Amino acid sequence: MAVNTAFAGRSYAPTEAYQVGREHVRAFAAAVLADHPAHHDVAAARALGHPDVVAPPTYAVVIAQLAEAQLVQDPEAGIDFSRVVHADERFVHHRPIHAGDELVTTLHVDSITERAGLAMVTTRCEIAAADGEPVATVVSTLAVRGESS
Amino acid sequence: MSAGTPDLAALAVGQSIGTRTVEVDRRTLVRYAGASGDLNPIHWNERFAVEVGLPGVIAHGMFTMGTAVTLVADWAGDPGAVVEYGTRFTRPVPVPDPGTAVLQVEGVVGAIDLEARTVRVDLTVTSEGARVLGKAQATVRL
């Protein structure tokens, strides 16, 4: 089934809060080979003015992809993950993400365009603190190959 | 890392911020899969990867993106200084077994905004001589 372009422009209700754990920040940093002490050592992070260990710049993808699942795993959206290639990704950090943050994400489907048997699906996740303070914006584009290609 | 923050006034467009070489093996990918929650089998299951038309298991684009920016975070002296980061994924990075794929990362100052106190760093990330990320740019606030 083809990607359902009727999903373009759709916005979802904010997700349940995601709790950023200190050990998870450390594990994610280790997984991207980020050995800056501010990811691992609370005292080093505090010396730089952070309240706790600071997440690597791409950590927000973990939170974003949970929100994106609302679209990607919806059978009505017609996104066959075996035909998906990640085309591009962009992060804007309104402030760094730290261990201890509780973050709520609102998913927007900014556009779905089709050309030459390829559907380009662009989503935007607005990640905010529980009090509404903007934390990060994550824009992701997936390229979905059509059935015939 | 303990060298502190770069001196904004002393920076020039075109200046290198350094290089990094990253070796990637299957273990690296499994660790990233677990830590990120991205369990797509194209990143750890050879049979599945070949079935969907890939040359074999490939690295997560988000792994490559995530490890490349460590050069910028270390240069800035604070990973929290990275206020914007984006890239296109232009070419997959096959990761052999046994063996490793090698990523070469280089960063160059692309733009300086003295008023906003921001520096855009343009990253070149290659594997076997071919660029794997397109227009990889990170903005840091100093």
XYZ file of C-alpha atoms in Angstrom:
291
model
C 0.000 0.000 0.000
C 1.167 3.495 -0.842
C 1.964 6.165 1.714
C -1.225 7.957 2.664
C -0.718 11.617 1.759
C -3.834 12.550 3.724
C -1.636 12.400 6.851
C 0.239 15.537 5.740
C -0.537 18.446 8.027
C -1.688 16.211 10.856
C -0.656 16.981 14.445
C -0.894 14.599 17.368
C -1.675 15.116 21.021
C 1.388 15.549 23.265
C 2.959 12.283 24.407
C 3.241 11.047 27.958
C 6.330 12.527 29.641
C 9.646 10.856 28.798
C 12.017 10.704 31.752
C 15.661 11.194 30.797
C 17.708 8.841 32.973
C 21.304 9.513 33.962
C 22.463 6.000 33.115
C 20.718 6.190 29.764
C 22.491 9.440 28.900
C 25.768 7.716 29.770
C 24.866 4.625 27.726
C 23.807 6.672 24.687
C 26.988 8.761 24.913
C 29.078 5.580 25.057
C 27.175 4.223 22.047
C 28.122 7.244 19.879
C 31.672 7.178 21.283
C 31.184 10.532 23.004
C 33.645 10.601 25.882
C 33.290 14.238 26.913
C 33.135 14.188 30.741
C 29.921 16.270 30.782
C 28.037 13.211 29.434
C 29.355 10.908 32.130
C 30.447 12.784 35.231
C 27.885 14.832 37.169
C 30.560 17.060 38.717
C 32.079 17.820 35.306
C 28.623 18.669 33.927
C 27.873 20.944 36.889
C 31.211 22.702 36.442
C 29.919 23.737 32.997
C 26.664 25.008 34.491
C 24.467 21.986 33.776
C 22.197 20.593 36.500
C 23.182 16.971 35.679
C 24.921 15.014 32.917
C 24.164 16.545 29.518
C 22.817 14.457 26.648
C 24.751 14.262 23.350
C 23.440 16.531 20.551
C 21.618 13.669 18.793
C 20.080 12.138 21.933
C 16.742 13.790 21.133
C 16.269 11.231 18.336
C 15.472 8.641 21.014
C 12.563 10.734 22.233
C 11.515 11.820 18.747
C 11.322 8.308 17.344
C 8.950 7.238 20.117
C 6.637 10.060 19.084
C 7.146 9.335 15.368
C 5.931 5.776 15.993
C 2.417 7.236 16.254
C 2.661 7.858 12.503
C 5.086 5.186 11.329
C 3.316 2.294 13.080
C -0.163 3.411 12.062
C -1.272 0.948 9.356
C -3.463 3.686 7.879
C -0.339 5.757 7.113
C 0.962 3.049 4.762
C 4.632 3.420 5.721
C 6.283 0.040 5.071
C 9.438 0.162 7.167
C 11.269 -2.378 4.998
C 11.072 0.250 2.218
C 12.215 3.194 4.303
C 15.507 5.033 4.077
C 16.376 7.850 6.463
C 16.941 10.856 4.186
C 17.779 13.638 6.592
C 17.669 14.779 10.193
C 17.962 18.120 11.908
C 18.038 19.149 15.556
C 17.508 22.570 17.040
C 18.294 22.722 20.738
C 16.483 25.497 22.557
C 18.380 24.297 25.607
C 20.473 21.175 26.310
C 18.734 17.983 27.474
C 19.889 16.772 30.896
C 19.382 13.716 33.039
C 16.297 14.302 35.156
C 14.353 16.085 32.420
C 10.751 15.044 31.899
C 9.918 15.811 28.296
C 6.685 15.891 26.366
C 6.693 15.603 22.578
C 4.190 16.861 20.054
C 4.431 15.230 16.622
C 3.569 17.158 13.466
C 3.532 15.661 9.963
C 4.886 18.669 8.084
C 4.727 17.232 4.576
C 4.323 14.129 2.463
C 5.407 14.512 -1.150
C 5.593 11.906 -3.870
C 7.904 11.950 -6.845
C 9.330 9.251 -9.083
C 8.008 6.374 -7.015
C 9.423 7.812 -3.799
C 7.401 9.313 -0.946
C 9.223 11.843 1.228
C 7.681 12.041 4.696
C 8.824 14.955 6.856
C 7.931 14.970 10.539
C 8.656 17.558 13.206
C 8.798 16.761 16.897
C 8.487 19.670 19.293
C 9.998 18.524 22.581
C 9.163 20.557 25.666
C 9.569 20.407 29.422
C 6.522 19.628 31.543
C 6.004 23.372 32.133
C 5.930 24.015 28.378
C 9.475 25.389 28.062
C 10.710 24.520 24.515
C 13.672 22.125 24.677
C 14.303 20.752 21.185
C 12.867 20.610 17.679
C 13.632 17.466 15.674
C 12.886 17.440 11.937
C 13.220 14.093 10.207
C 12.628 13.046 6.604
C 12.043 9.446 5.580
C 12.149 8.308 1.967
C 9.724 5.457 1.295
C 10.157 3.468 -1.911
C 6.992 2.592 -3.785
C 5.822 -1.005 -4.298
C 6.906 -1.193 -7.924
C 10.511 0.001 -7.527
C 38.388 18.896 26.366
C 39.750 20.738 29.354
C 41.336 23.290 27.037
C 38.207 25.408 27.460
C 36.142 27.346 24.991
C 37.583 28.498 21.648
C 38.206 32.241 21.396
C 35.480 33.493 19.051
C 37.411 36.601 18.026
C 40.429 34.531 16.997
C 38.485 32.177 14.693
C 38.512 32.447 10.913
C 36.209 30.931 8.310
C 37.946 27.978 6.679
C 39.940 27.120 9.786
C 40.058 23.425 10.726
C 38.746 22.400 14.133
C 40.421 19.014 13.816
C 39.814 15.491 12.634
C 38.656 12.221 14.111
C 38.863 8.633 12.920
C 36.141 6.251 14.081
C 36.324 2.493 13.662
C 32.953 0.782 13.493
C 32.318 -2.930 13.881
C 29.166 -4.987 14.411
C 29.488 -4.601 18.168
C 29.403 -0.814 17.738
C 26.122 -1.133 15.835
C 24.545 -3.498 18.346
C 25.457 -1.128 21.158
C 23.958 1.819 19.269
C 20.821 -0.192 18.496
C 20.354 -0.958 22.172
C 21.093 2.522 23.446
C 18.991 4.307 20.838
C 16.095 1.872 20.607
C 16.515 1.700 16.807
C 16.229 -2.057 16.325
C 15.871 -2.041 12.531
C 17.459 -5.384 11.512
C 19.322 -3.843 8.546
C 21.826 -2.718 11.202
C 22.552 -6.159 12.672
C 21.009 -8.944 10.554
C 22.982 -9.730 7.380
C 20.273 -11.976 5.920
C 17.596 -9.316 6.356
C 19.833 -6.540 5.001
C 20.579 -8.511 1.828
C 16.913 -9.431 1.410
C 15.943 -5.741 1.283
C 18.596 -5.035 -1.341
C 21.492 -3.708 0.726
C 25.075 -4.902 0.244
C 24.979 -6.182 3.838
C 24.595 -4.774 7.338
C 24.937 -0.978 7.322
C 25.594 1.501 10.111
C 22.695 3.532 11.484
C 22.787 6.938 9.808
C 22.043 8.328 13.257
C 25.121 6.559 14.636
C 27.314 8.217 12.018
C 25.646 11.564 12.639
C 25.956 11.165 16.405
C 29.584 10.123 16.478
C 30.662 12.792 13.957
C 29.429 15.655 16.143
C 31.591 14.555 19.077
C 34.432 16.364 17.276
C 32.431 19.601 17.496
C 31.302 19.069 21.099
C 34.856 18.409 22.272
C 36.171 21.422 20.345
C 33.474 23.672 21.843
C 34.395 22.448 25.335
C 30.746 21.716 26.182
C 28.389 19.343 24.339
C 25.538 21.598 25.478
C 26.947 24.373 23.283
C 25.698 22.613 20.121
C 22.472 24.502 19.403
C 21.750 23.175 15.929
C 22.858 20.139 13.946
C 21.595 18.729 10.688
C 22.606 16.443 7.872
C 21.439 14.449 4.901
C 22.251 10.768 4.670
C 23.795 10.402 1.244
C 25.432 6.987 1.249
C 25.138 3.894 3.462
C 28.175 2.680 5.424
C 28.476 -1.116 5.111
C 30.029 -2.692 8.200
C 31.780 -5.983 7.449
C 32.031 -9.057 9.650
C 34.750 -9.741 10.477
C 36.387 -6.349 10.224
C 35.608 -2.677 10.626
C 34.364 0.257 8.626
C 36.392 3.428 9.118
C 34.801 6.879 9.276
C 36.973 9.941 8.744
C 35.537 13.107 10.277
C 36.863 16.584 9.596
C 35.442 19.906 10.797
C 35.988 23.352 9.334
C 34.652 26.715 10.509
C 31.955 27.556 7.943
C 30.514 30.789 9.331
C 30.930 33.069 12.342
C 28.232 35.297 13.837
C 29.892 37.610 16.347
C 26.597 39.157 17.459
C 24.873 35.848 18.200
C 28.216 34.394 19.379
C 27.673 31.345 17.178
C 29.983 29.396 14.895
C 28.820 27.039 12.177
C 31.091 24.044 11.766
C 30.898 22.171 8.458
C 31.655 18.489 8.846
C 33.015 16.228 6.140
C 32.415 12.568 6.935
C 33.817 9.961 4.586
C 34.165 6.196 4.445
C 36.491 4.612 1.909
C 36.979 8.046 0.366
C 33.274 8.684 -0.302
C 31.131 11.190 1.573
C 28.467 9.480 3.656
C 26.826 12.612 5.107
C 25.704 15.575 3.013
C 25.716 19.155 4.247
C 26.492 18.091 7.812
C 26.522 21.356 9.750
C 26.598 22.010 13.466
C 26.120 25.411 15.069
C 27.715 26.063 18.447
C 27.117 28.990 20.761
C 30.318 30.092 22.424
